[in-house]
Coordinates of C-alpha atoms in Angstrom, one line a residue:
Chain M
M274 CA -0.1 0.4 -0.2
I275 CA 1.2 3.7 -0.6
E276 CA 0.3 6.0 2.0
V277 CA 0.4 9.8 1.9
K278 CA -0.1 11.5 5.2
N279 CA -0.6 15.0 5.5
L280 CA 1.8 16.1 2.3
T281 CA 2.2 20.0 2.5
K282 CA 4.4 21.7 -0.2
K283 CA 5.2 25.2 -1.0
F284 CA 6.4 26.7 -4.1
G285 CA 7.8 29.9 -2.5
R286 CA 5.0 31.3 -0.9
R287 CA 2.5 29.6 -2.7
R288 CA 1.0 26.3 -1.6
V289 CA 0.8 23.5 -4.0
L290 CA -0.3 20.8 -1.8
E291 CA -1.7 21.3 1.6
N292 CA -2.6 18.0 4.0
V293 CA -2.9 15.9 1.3
S294 CA -3.4 12.3 2.4
F295 CA -4.8 9.2 0.7
T296 CA -3.9 5.5 0.2
A297 CA -3.6 3.7 -2.8
E298 CA -3.8 -0.1 -2.8
K299 CA -1.8 -3.0 -4.8
G300 CA -3.8 -4.4 -6.9
Q301 CA -6.2 -1.4 -7.7
I302 CA -6.0 1.2 -9.8
T303 CA -6.1 4.7 -8.4
C304 CA -6.8 8.0 -10.1
L305 CA -5.9 11.5 -8.8
I306 CA -8.2 13.9 -10.5
G307 CA -8.0 17.3 -10.4
I308 CA -9.2 20.2 -13.2
N309 CA -6.9 22.7 -11.8
G310 CA -3.5 22.2 -12.9
V311 CA -1.1 21.9 -9.6
G312 CA -1.3 19.3 -7.1
K313 CA -1.4 15.6 -9.5
T314 CA 2.1 15.4 -10.8
T315 CA 3.5 17.2 -7.8
T316 CA 2.1 14.4 -5.4
L317 CA 3.7 11.5 -7.8
K318 CA 7.1 13.0 -7.9
A319 CA 6.6 13.4 -3.7
I320 CA 5.8 9.9 -3.8
M321 CA 9.2 8.9 -5.7
G322 CA 11.4 11.3 -4.1
L323 CA 11.6 13.6 -7.0
T324 CA 10.6 16.5 -5.3
P325 CA 10.8 18.0 -1.8
Y326 CA 8.1 18.5 0.4
K327 CA 7.7 20.8 3.6
S328 CA 6.0 18.1 6.2
G329 CA 3.8 14.7 5.8
T330 CA 5.0 11.2 5.2
I331 CA 5.0 9.1 2.7
L332 CA 5.3 5.5 2.9
I333 CA 5.3 2.7 0.2
D334 CA 4.6 -1.1 2.0
N335 CA 5.6 0.8 5.1
E336 CA 8.9 2.1 4.0
P337 CA 10.2 5.2 3.1
I338 CA 11.3 5.8 -0.5
S339 CA 15.1 4.6 -0.9
K340 CA 17.5 3.2 -3.6
Q341 CA 15.9 -0.3 -2.6
V342 CA 12.2 1.0 -3.1
Y343 CA 12.7 2.1 -6.8
E344 CA 12.7 -1.7 -7.5
K345 CA 9.0 -1.8 -6.2
I346 CA 7.8 1.6 -7.6
T347 CA 8.6 3.4 -10.8
F348 CA 7.2 6.4 -12.2
I349 CA 6.2 7.4 -15.6
P350 CA 5.9 10.9 -16.4
D351 CA 4.2 12.1 -19.4
A352 CA 7.3 12.6 -21.4
A353 CA 10.3 10.8 -22.8
I354 CA 13.2 10.5 -20.4
M355 CA 15.4 8.3 -21.9
P356 CA 18.3 10.2 -24.1
P357 CA 17.0 11.1 -27.5
S358 CA 20.2 9.2 -29.5
M359 CA 19.4 5.8 -27.9
T360 CA 17.2 3.3 -29.9
I361 CA 14.6 1.3 -27.7
G362 CA 17.0 -1.6 -27.8
E363 CA 19.7 0.2 -26.3
A364 CA 17.4 1.6 -23.8
L365 CA 15.9 -1.7 -22.8
V366 CA 19.6 -2.8 -22.5
F367 CA 20.2 0.4 -20.0
M368 CA 17.5 -0.4 -18.1
Q369 CA 18.3 -4.2 -17.6
D370 CA 22.0 -3.2 -16.6
F371 CA 20.5 -1.2 -13.9
Y372 CA 17.5 -2.9 -12.4
S373 CA 17.9 -6.5 -10.9
N374 CA 14.3 -7.5 -11.1
W375 CA 13.8 -6.3 -15.2
N376 CA 11.9 -8.8 -16.8
N377 CA 13.1 -8.9 -20.5
E378 CA 10.7 -11.4 -21.6
R379 CA 8.1 -8.7 -20.6
A380 CA 9.7 -5.8 -22.6
L381 CA 9.9 -8.0 -25.3
E382 CA 6.5 -9.3 -25.2
L383 CA 5.3 -5.7 -24.7
L384 CA 7.2 -4.4 -27.4
K385 CA 5.3 -6.8 -29.7
F386 CA 1.7 -5.5 -28.0
F387 CA 2.6 -2.1 -28.5
N388 CA 3.9 -2.8 -32.4
L389 CA 7.4 -1.4 -31.5
K390 CA 10.6 -2.4 -32.9
E391 CA 13.9 -1.9 -30.7
E392 CA 15.6 -0.2 -33.7
F393 CA 13.0 2.8 -33.2
R394 CA 14.9 5.6 -32.2
I395 CA 13.9 7.2 -28.7
A396 CA 14.1 10.7 -30.4
E397 CA 11.9 10.0 -33.3
L398 CA 9.0 8.3 -31.3
S399 CA 5.6 9.9 -31.6
K400 CA 4.3 11.0 -28.2
G401 CA 1.5 8.2 -28.3
N402 CA 4.6 5.6 -28.5
T403 CA 6.9 7.7 -26.2
A404 CA 3.9 6.9 -23.5
K405 CA 4.1 3.3 -24.7
V406 CA 7.9 3.0 -24.5
N407 CA 7.3 4.6 -20.9
L408 CA 5.0 2.1 -20.3
L409 CA 6.7 -0.6 -21.0
M410 CA 9.8 0.1 -19.0
G411 CA 7.9 0.5 -16.4
L412 CA 6.2 -2.6 -16.8
A413 CA 9.4 -4.8 -17.5
I414 CA 10.6 -3.8 -14.1
D415 CA 9.0 -6.1 -11.8
V416 CA 7.4 -3.4 -9.6
D417 CA 4.6 -3.5 -7.3
Y418 CA 3.7 0.1 -8.3
I419 CA 3.6 2.1 -11.3
L420 CA 2.8 5.9 -10.9
M421 CA 1.7 7.3 -14.3
D422 CA 1.2 11.1 -15.1
E423 CA -1.6 11.8 -17.7
P424 CA -1.2 8.6 -19.4
F425 CA -3.9 9.6 -22.0
S426 CA -3.6 12.9 -22.4
G427 CA -2.0 14.5 -25.9
I428 CA -2.1 11.2 -27.4
D429 CA -3.8 9.5 -30.5
I430 CA -7.0 7.9 -30.1
F431 CA -5.1 4.0 -30.8
S432 CA -2.5 4.8 -28.2
R433 CA -4.8 5.2 -26.0
E434 CA -7.0 2.3 -26.2
Q435 CA -3.6 -0.1 -26.8
I436 CA -2.4 1.6 -22.8
A437 CA -6.0 1.6 -21.6
N438 CA -6.0 -2.3 -23.2
V439 CA -2.7 -3.1 -20.8
F440 CA -4.7 -2.0 -17.8
T441 CA -7.5 -4.7 -18.3
S442 CA -4.8 -7.5 -19.3
H443 CA -2.8 -9.5 -17.6
L444 CA 0.2 -7.5 -18.4
I445 CA -0.8 -5.1 -15.2
E446 CA -1.0 -8.4 -12.8
D447 CA -1.9 -7.5 -9.3
R448 CA 0.4 -4.1 -9.8
G449 CA -1.2 -1.1 -8.1
V450 CA -1.3 1.7 -10.6
I451 CA -1.7 5.4 -9.7
I452 CA -2.6 7.4 -12.9
T453 CA -3.2 11.1 -12.9
T454 CA -5.9 12.5 -15.2
H455 CA -7.9 16.0 -15.8
E456 CA -10.2 13.9 -17.9
I457 CA -12.4 10.9 -16.7
N458 CA -14.2 10.4 -19.9
D459 CA -13.0 6.8 -21.3
I460 CA -11.5 5.7 -18.3
E461 CA -14.3 5.4 -15.4
H462 CA -14.5 1.7 -16.0
L463 CA -11.1 1.2 -15.8
I464 CA -10.1 2.7 -12.2
D465 CA -11.1 1.2 -8.6
K466 CA -10.8 4.4 -6.6
V467 CA -11.5 8.3 -7.0
I468 CA -9.3 10.9 -5.6
L469 CA -10.7 14.4 -5.9
L470 CA -8.1 17.1 -5.8
D471 CA -8.6 20.4 -5.8
N472 CA -6.1 23.7 -5.2
G473 CA -4.0 21.0 -4.0
S474 CA -6.3 19.7 -1.2
V475 CA -8.2 16.3 -1.5
L476 CA -12.0 16.9 -2.0
K477 CA -12.8 13.4 -1.6
E478 CA -11.8 9.6 -2.1
F479 CA -14.0 7.1 -3.5
Y480 CA -14.6 3.3 -4.7
T481 CA -16.4 3.7 -8.3
E482 CA -18.3 0.8 -8.2
E483 CA -19.3 1.5 -4.2
M484 CA -20.3 5.0 -5.4
R485 CA -22.5 3.7 -8.2
S486 CA -24.4 1.0 -6.0
Q487 CA -24.9 3.0 -2.7
E488 CA -25.6 6.9 -4.4
G489 CA -26.3 5.5 -8.1
K490 CA -23.5 8.4 -9.2
S491 CA -21.1 8.3 -12.0
V492 CA -17.5 9.6 -11.2
I493 CA -18.8 13.0 -13.2
D494 CA -21.9 13.2 -11.4
V495 CA -19.6 13.4 -7.9
M496 CA -17.3 15.7 -9.9
R497 CA -19.6 17.9 -10.9
E498 CA -20.9 18.3 -6.9
V499 CA -17.5 18.4 -5.5
Y500 CA -16.3 21.2 -8.3
R501 CA -18.9 23.1 -8.5
A502 CA -19.8 23.4 -4.7
Chain H
M272 CA -17.8 -8.1 -27.5
D273 CA -19.1 -4.6 -27.6
L274 CA -21.4 -3.8 -24.5
S275 CA -21.7 -0.2 -23.4
F276 CA -22.4 0.4 -19.8
N277 CA -23.9 3.3 -18.1
N278 CA -21.8 5.2 -15.1
R279 CA -24.5 5.3 -12.7
D280 CA -25.1 1.5 -12.1
P281 CA -22.3 -0.7 -10.7
V282 CA -20.6 -2.2 -13.3
Y283 CA -20.2 -5.5 -11.9
L284 CA -24.2 -5.7 -12.0
Q285 CA -24.1 -4.9 -15.6
V286 CA -21.6 -7.8 -16.4
V287 CA -24.1 -10.0 -14.3
R288 CA -26.9 -8.8 -16.6
Y289 CA -24.8 -9.2 -20.0
F290 CA -24.2 -12.9 -19.0
K291 CA -27.9 -13.3 -18.0
E292 CA -29.3 -12.1 -21.3
Q293 CA -26.3 -14.3 -23.0
I294 CA -28.2 -17.4 -21.4
A295 CA -31.6 -16.4 -21.9
I296 CA -31.1 -16.1 -25.8
G297 CA -28.9 -19.5 -25.7
D298 CA -25.8 -17.9 -26.6
L299 CA -24.2 -19.3 -23.5
T300 CA -25.4 -22.8 -22.6
A301 CA -25.5 -25.1 -19.8
G302 CA -22.1 -26.1 -18.8
Q303 CA -20.1 -24.0 -21.4
E304 CA -17.0 -22.8 -20.4
I305 CA -16.5 -18.8 -20.3
S306 CA -13.5 -16.3 -19.9
S307 CA -11.3 -16.0 -17.5
R308 CA -11.8 -13.1 -15.2
R309 CA -8.9 -11.4 -17.1
E310 CA -9.9 -12.2 -20.1
L311 CA -13.1 -10.6 -19.5
A312 CA -12.2 -7.5 -18.3
G313 CA -10.3 -7.4 -21.3
L314 CA -12.7 -7.9 -23.7
L315 CA -15.3 -5.7 -22.0
K316 CA -12.6 -3.1 -21.1
I317 CA -13.0 -3.1 -17.5
N318 CA -11.3 -3.2 -14.8
P319 CA -10.2 -6.4 -13.5
N320 CA -11.1 -6.5 -10.1
T321 CA -14.8 -5.6 -11.4
A322 CA -14.5 -8.5 -13.6
Q323 CA -13.7 -10.6 -10.4
K324 CA -16.7 -9.1 -8.7
A325 CA -19.1 -9.7 -11.5
Y326 CA -18.1 -13.3 -11.3
K327 CA -18.4 -13.5 -7.4
E328 CA -22.0 -12.5 -7.7
M329 CA -22.6 -14.7 -10.7
E330 CA -21.2 -17.6 -8.3
E331 CA -23.6 -16.2 -5.6
Q332 CA -26.4 -16.6 -7.7
G333 CA -25.6 -19.8 -9.0
L334 CA -25.1 -19.0 -12.4
I335 CA -21.7 -20.2 -12.7
T336 CA -19.5 -22.4 -11.1
T337 CA -15.8 -22.9 -10.6
E338 CA -13.9 -25.7 -9.3
R339 CA -10.1 -25.2 -8.3
N340 CA -7.8 -24.5 -11.0
F341 CA -10.4 -24.6 -13.5
P342 CA -12.1 -22.2 -15.7
S343 CA -15.9 -21.4 -14.8
R344 CA -18.8 -23.0 -16.5
I345 CA -21.9 -21.8 -16.7
T346 CA -24.1 -24.0 -14.2
T347 CA -25.6 -27.2 -15.6
D348 CA -28.8 -26.9 -13.2
E349 CA -31.5 -26.0 -15.6
K350 CA -33.6 -24.7 -13.0
I351 CA -31.3 -21.9 -12.5
L352 CA -31.1 -21.5 -16.0
N353 CA -34.6 -21.5 -16.6
A354 CA -35.4 -18.9 -13.9
V355 CA -32.9 -16.6 -15.4
R356 CA -34.8 -16.8 -18.8
E357 CA -38.1 -16.1 -16.9
E358 CA -36.5 -13.2 -14.7
L359 CA -35.7 -11.2 -17.6
I360 CA -38.8 -11.9 -19.3
L361 CA -40.8 -10.7 -16.3
E362 CA -38.5 -7.9 -15.8
A363 CA -38.7 -6.3 -19.4
V364 CA -42.6 -7.0 -18.9
S365 CA -42.6 -5.4 -15.9
S366 CA -41.0 -2.2 -17.1
F367 CA -43.1 -1.8 -20.3
I368 CA -46.4 -2.2 -17.8
A369 CA -45.1 0.4 -15.7
S370 CA -44.4 2.9 -18.7
V371 CA -47.5 2.2 -20.9
R372 CA -50.1 2.2 -17.4
P373 CA -50.3 5.4 -17.2
I374 CA -51.4 6.0 -20.8
K375 CA -54.6 3.6 -19.5
V376 CA -54.6 1.8 -23.0
P377 CA -57.5 -0.9 -22.9
L378 CA -55.5 -4.7 -22.5
D379 CA -57.3 -6.0 -25.4
E380 CA -56.3 -3.1 -27.8
L381 CA -52.7 -3.0 -26.2
I382 CA -52.4 -6.9 -26.8
K383 CA -53.3 -6.5 -30.3
M384 CA -50.8 -3.7 -31.1
V385 CA -48.0 -5.6 -29.1
S386 CA -48.7 -9.0 -31.3
E387 CA -48.9 -6.5 -34.2
K388 CA -45.4 -4.8 -33.5
Y389 CA -43.8 -7.8 -32.0
S390 CA -44.0 -10.0 -35.0
Q391 CA -42.7 -7.1 -37.5
P392 CA -38.9 -7.5 -38.3
G393 CA -36.8 -4.5 -37.1
E394 CA -36.8 -3.4 -33.6
Chain X
M273 CA 29.9 -0.1 -6.8
N274 CA 28.7 -2.1 -9.8
H275 CA 26.1 0.6 -10.7
F276 CA 29.0 3.4 -10.3
F277 CA 31.0 1.8 -13.0
K278 CA 28.1 1.4 -15.3
L279 CA 27.0 4.7 -14.8
L280 CA 30.8 6.0 -15.3
N281 CA 30.8 4.0 -18.6
F282 CA 27.6 5.4 -19.5
E283 CA 28.4 9.4 -18.7
I284 CA 31.5 8.5 -20.9
N285 CA 29.7 7.2 -24.1
R286 CA 27.3 9.8 -24.0
F287 CA 30.1 12.3 -24.1
I288 CA 32.1 10.3 -26.5
K289 CA 31.8 11.7 -29.9
I290 CA 32.2 15.3 -28.8
Y291 CA 35.2 14.1 -27.0
A292 CA 36.8 12.7 -29.5
S293 CA 36.1 15.7 -31.9
L294 CA 38.2 17.6 -29.2
L295 CA 40.9 15.4 -29.3
A296 CA 40.7 15.7 -33.0
I297 CA 40.6 19.0 -33.0
V298 CA 43.9 19.4 -30.7
I299 CA 45.8 16.8 -33.0
I300 CA 45.0 18.7 -36.3
I301 CA 45.5 22.4 -35.2
Q302 CA 48.7 21.3 -33.3
T303 CA 49.8 19.5 -36.6
I304 CA 49.0 22.4 -38.7
G305 CA 50.6 24.7 -36.1
V306 CA 54.2 22.8 -36.1
A307 CA 53.9 23.1 -39.8
V308 CA 53.2 26.5 -40.5
V309 CA 55.2 28.1 -37.5
S310 CA 58.2 25.6 -38.9
N311 CA 58.0 26.5 -42.6
S312 CA 57.6 30.6 -41.9
F313 CA 60.8 29.9 -39.9
V314 CA 62.6 28.4 -42.6
N315 CA 61.2 30.2 -45.4
R316 CA 62.4 33.8 -43.4
A317 CA 65.6 32.1 -42.6
N318 CA 65.9 31.7 -46.6
E319 CA 64.6 35.1 -47.4
M320 CA 66.7 36.8 -45.3
M321 CA 69.8 34.5 -46.4
M322 CA 69.0 35.5 -49.8
E323 CA 68.6 39.1 -49.5
N324 CA 71.5 39.6 -47.3
R325 CA 73.6 37.2 -48.8
W326 CA 74.1 35.5 -45.5
T327 CA 75.8 32.3 -44.8
Q328 CA 73.6 29.8 -42.1
E329 CA 76.0 30.7 -39.7
E330 CA 75.4 34.5 -40.1
F331 CA 72.0 34.1 -40.0
I332 CA 72.1 32.0 -36.6
K333 CA 74.3 34.6 -35.3
S334 CA 71.5 37.4 -35.8
N335 CA 68.5 35.8 -35.4
G336 CA 69.3 32.4 -33.4
K337 CA 68.4 28.8 -34.1
M338 CA 64.7 27.9 -33.8
S339 CA 63.3 25.5 -31.1
F340 CA 60.5 23.7 -30.7
S341 CA 59.4 25.9 -27.7
E342 CA 58.6 28.7 -30.0
F343 CA 56.0 26.2 -31.6
M344 CA 55.1 25.5 -28.1
N345 CA 54.4 29.4 -27.4
S346 CA 52.7 30.2 -30.0
F347 CA 48.8 29.9 -30.1
W348 CA 48.5 27.0 -32.6
F349 CA 49.5 24.8 -29.5
A350 CA 48.0 27.3 -26.6
G351 CA 44.5 27.7 -28.9
P352 CA 43.5 24.1 -29.2
I353 CA 44.4 23.5 -25.5
A354 CA 42.2 26.2 -24.1
I355 CA 39.2 25.1 -26.9
A356 CA 39.1 21.6 -25.1
A357 CA 39.5 23.1 -21.6
T358 CA 36.7 25.4 -22.1
A359 CA 34.8 22.9 -23.4
L360 CA 35.4 20.5 -20.8
I361 CA 34.6 23.3 -18.1
F362 CA 31.6 24.1 -20.0
Y363 CA 30.7 20.3 -19.7
I364 CA 31.0 20.4 -16.1
F365 CA 27.8 22.7 -16.2
L366 CA 26.1 20.7 -19.0
I367 CA 26.6 17.2 -17.5
W368 CA 24.1 18.0 -15.0
Y369 CA 21.9 20.2 -16.9
R370 CA 21.4 18.3 -19.9
E371 CA 19.9 15.8 -17.6
W372 CA 17.1 18.7 -16.7
Y373 CA 16.9 20.7 -20.3
G374 CA 18.0 18.0 -22.8
K375 CA 15.2 17.1 -25.4
N376 CA 14.3 14.3 -22.9
T377 CA 14.3 14.7 -19.3
F378 CA 16.6 12.0 -18.1
I379 CA 16.9 13.3 -14.8
Y380 CA 13.9 11.2 -13.9
R381 CA 15.6 7.9 -14.7
L382 CA 18.6 9.1 -13.1
L383 CA 17.2 9.7 -9.5
M384 CA 14.7 6.4 -10.2
L385 CA 17.6 4.1 -10.5
P386 CA 18.1 2.0 -7.9
A387 CA 21.8 3.0 -7.3
S388 CA 23.1 5.4 -4.3
R389 CA 23.2 9.0 -5.4
Y390 CA 26.9 8.8 -4.7
S391 CA 27.2 7.0 -8.0
I392 CA 25.2 9.4 -9.7
Y393 CA 27.5 12.4 -8.0
F394 CA 31.0 10.4 -8.4
A395 CA 30.6 9.0 -12.1
K396 CA 29.7 12.7 -13.5
A397 CA 32.9 14.0 -11.7
L398 CA 35.3 10.8 -12.5
A399 CA 33.8 11.0 -15.9
I400 CA 35.1 14.9 -16.6
F401 CA 38.0 14.0 -14.4
L402 CA 39.0 11.2 -16.6
M403 CA 38.4 13.1 -19.5
V404 CA 40.7 16.0 -18.6
L405 CA 43.5 12.9 -18.1
G406 CA 42.6 11.7 -21.3
L407 CA 43.3 15.1 -22.8
V408 CA 46.7 15.3 -21.3
G409 CA 47.5 12.2 -22.1
V410 CA 46.8 12.5 -25.6
Q411 CA 49.0 15.6 -25.8
I412 CA 52.0 13.9 -23.9
L413 CA 51.5 11.2 -26.8
V414 CA 51.4 13.9 -29.7
L415 CA 53.7 16.2 -28.5
P416 CA 57.1 13.9 -29.4
L417 CA 55.4 13.3 -32.5
E418 CA 55.1 17.0 -33.4
N419 CA 58.4 17.5 -32.4
E420 CA 59.7 14.7 -35.0
L421 CA 57.7 16.7 -37.7
F422 CA 59.3 20.1 -36.5
K423 CA 62.5 18.1 -37.2
V424 CA 61.5 16.7 -40.4
I425 CA 60.9 20.4 -41.9
V426 CA 63.4 22.6 -40.0
P427 CA 66.7 21.6 -41.4
N428 CA 69.5 20.6 -38.6
A429 CA 72.0 23.1 -38.8
L430 CA 69.2 25.8 -38.2
R431 CA 67.1 24.3 -35.3
E432 CA 68.3 23.6 -31.3
V433 CA 67.4 20.5 -30.4
L434 CA 65.4 20.2 -26.9
A435 CA 64.7 16.6 -24.8
V436 CA 60.8 16.6 -25.3
K437 CA 60.9 16.5 -21.3
D438 CA 62.9 19.9 -21.1
L439 CA 60.1 21.1 -23.7
I440 CA 57.4 20.5 -20.8
Y441 CA 59.1 22.3 -18.4
T442 CA 59.9 25.2 -20.0
N443 CA 56.6 25.9 -21.3
A444 CA 53.9 27.8 -18.5
I445 CA 51.1 25.4 -19.6
T446 CA 52.3 21.7 -19.8
M447 CA 54.4 22.8 -16.8
V448 CA 51.2 22.8 -15.1
L449 CA 49.5 20.2 -16.9
I450 CA 52.1 18.1 -16.8
P451 CA 54.1 18.7 -13.7
S452 CA 57.9 16.8 -13.0
T453 CA 57.3 15.0 -10.2
F454 CA 54.0 12.8 -8.9
T455 CA 54.1 14.8 -5.9
Q456 CA 53.0 17.8 -8.1
F457 CA 50.6 15.9 -10.2
L458 CA 49.0 15.0 -7.4
L459 CA 48.4 18.3 -6.0
H460 CA 47.8 19.7 -9.2
Y461 CA 44.7 17.2 -10.1
S462 CA 43.6 17.1 -6.6
A463 CA 43.1 20.9 -7.0
G464 CA 41.1 20.4 -10.3
L465 CA 39.4 17.4 -8.7
M466 CA 38.2 19.9 -5.9
A467 CA 37.1 22.6 -8.2
V468 CA 35.0 20.0 -10.1
F469 CA 33.4 19.3 -6.5
T470 CA 32.9 22.7 -5.8
L471 CA 31.1 23.7 -9.4
F472 CA 29.0 20.6 -8.9
T473 CA 28.0 21.6 -5.5
A474 CA 27.0 25.3 -6.8
I475 CA 25.3 23.8 -9.5
L476 CA 22.9 21.1 -7.2
M477 CA 22.2 24.5 -5.3
E478 CA 21.0 25.9 -8.3
R479 CA 18.9 23.1 -9.5
S480 CA 17.7 22.7 -5.6
Y481 CA 16.9 26.4 -4.6
R482 CA 16.8 27.8 -8.3
F483 CA 17.7 31.7 -8.3
K484 CA 18.2 31.7 -4.6
G485 CA 20.5 28.9 -5.4
I486 CA 22.8 30.7 -7.8
I487 CA 23.3 33.1 -5.1
F488 CA 24.1 30.3 -2.7
G489 CA 26.4 28.9 -5.3
V490 CA 28.4 31.8 -5.9
L491 CA 28.9 32.7 -2.4
Y492 CA 29.9 28.8 -2.0
C493 CA 32.5 29.2 -4.6
A494 CA 33.6 32.1 -2.9
A495 CA 34.1 30.6 0.1
V496 CA 36.0 27.5 -1.1
L497 CA 38.6 30.0 -2.9
A498 CA 38.5 32.2 0.2
L499 CA 39.6 29.3 2.5
F500 CA 42.0 27.5 0.2
S501 CA 43.6 31.6 -0.4
A502 CA 43.6 32.1 3.3
P503 CA 46.8 30.8 4.3
L504 CA 48.8 33.2 1.6
F505 CA 46.5 36.0 2.6
I506 CA 47.1 35.7 6.5
A507 CA 50.7 35.4 5.8
A508 CA 50.5 38.2 3.6
M509 CA 48.7 40.6 5.9
L510 CA 50.7 39.6 9.0
D511 CA 53.7 40.3 7.2
M512 CA 55.4 36.9 7.8
G513 CA 55.6 35.6 4.5
N514 CA 58.5 33.4 6.0
M515 CA 56.9 32.1 8.9
L516 CA 55.6 28.7 7.2
Y517 CA 58.1 26.6 5.1
P518 CA 56.9 25.9 1.6
M519 CA 56.8 22.1 3.2
E520 CA 54.3 23.2 6.0
F521 CA 52.5 25.9 3.6
L522 CA 51.8 22.7 1.3
M523 CA 50.6 20.6 4.1
V524 CA 48.1 23.0 5.4
E525 CA 46.9 23.8 1.8
I526 CA 46.3 19.8 1.0
V527 CA 44.1 20.0 4.5
L528 CA 42.0 22.8 3.5
G529 CA 41.8 21.3 0.2
F530 CA 40.5 18.0 1.4
I531 CA 38.3 19.9 3.7
A532 CA 36.7 21.6 0.9
S533 CA 36.0 18.6 -1.4
V534 CA 34.7 16.5 1.3
C535 CA 31.8 19.6 2.2
S536 CA 31.6 19.7 -1.7
I537 CA 30.4 16.0 -1.4
L538 CA 28.3 16.2 1.3
I539 CA 26.5 19.2 0.6
G540 CA 26.0 17.8 -3.2
H541 CA 24.9 14.6 -1.9
Q542 CA 22.4 15.7 0.5
L543 CA 20.8 17.7 -2.4
L544 CA 20.9 15.5 -4.7
T545 CA 18.8 13.0 -2.3
K546 CA 17.1 15.5 -0.5
K547 CA 16.5 18.9 -2.1
V548 CA 17.3 18.7 -6.0
S549 CA 13.7 19.1 -8.0
V550 CA 12.6 17.3 -11.1

């Protein structure tokens, strides 16, 4: 389980996150939704130890982030991260070199699944293919948790479909996934849990199926209530 | 499989209903092996946990049976299978009646219209 | 440790093309320089002998023989070294900033590696250091060859023959780059390494605190410089230049340099682990 407790962060005087608390379970897809920009990405970066924060506690299976924990959790930003001069194949070799739990068979399976070739150069990938390579590299490390920043935004519809298909396939196994998004439309049925953020605070945390059975509300219904209040 | 869900009813119940319809029209037959939870999630593009929950619900209702380490199958219990068909028909009829009742159509006229419409091809 | 060597290898590989071009520039420009300087001397000698109807001896009496150090004191020798040195100094910054501002933000991957952040830090520092050593090494190898070229162009009678070793010790640049004793070598290069660590810390301060960080970074560099030169100033101010023997003075500097380096490394690591933001 990923536990975020009272996470507070400032940029200069401006508060970016204020007492953000939530949990994300293994085997579930948790979705951080926020309509106004700030907060979501910063939260993921804070979980990964990629940005300092003022106060709060973040635990991953009861441990703070460390170099060992980087074999258990990975972050997929919404931009290319491997050096542009590398080919996909070289990027995979790089990953294999550093991660003791790299699963090359799975990497190759995913290459096929996404119709990508090892010879493709990172610099020449489309936005959609970049997202797929990022996801591939995250899934091929045998991590327990994957954090993805806006995996569905700004990419073509077929890439979106392929990425969504990963979430419903065996490839995701029983990993815990946290994704951020500002748009819920095509992924309502993919997610277990929703955390609604606004101006750096958590407004509501709920399970989608519970919300539907108990109150007969869709995620968008809840968003309307919460954000318009 | 092309199935669109509405966002306000629990998806797992919509999945259960989908299976009931398949049973009622005979696309799924007694004892037939059905896809794994994972496959179903992929086919319907839904969260694997939701697929799991739908299967659990169907097991509880006796619609499917799962033996350890084997794929789930549609039950061979004819009683349950017939009941599914009946349940769906009754449900549809009740909702039809509920929507037509306020118009206060005489029953003979209604039946005549239903039988005419029902035999027409198309809808 | 394993991760460190992989990172070092990675760091060197990603700069290898530019680095190879730098070495090529040094070799090519210097070789051309030897030819140009030597030829112009020979031509001038011939012209003067023609015009004044001098014998070689008379020419040598008024103009002297040419020695290879004339080339070494020219721009042809120092220029390419300066270009390579500038490029490497520039790369001390680039080796960090490229992770954030490249076409792709590699810093994400780098910081998420299951490797100690010391490995990341030292791989970068050592990559730069090895590239400096490599450059000097190439210069040492190329110098005798350039000397041979000089001998081919300038006739025996018109040139002064100096051993390569003596050439090195009479040139201001090579004296620093290739010191005569091992102790001095250690001193020069550990001072260089200390400078790299100091700049790294300043860079990481900027990366952690952005604009404020620039100020911290400049202050930090100034502080290290002040610390390092404190013995000189103190001695001068108190007018007791003779108080410390050279050896003692050296020891004081070594201790100070060591302290400064350790500080830089610890602060740098702390920033890289706790403060740096992607």
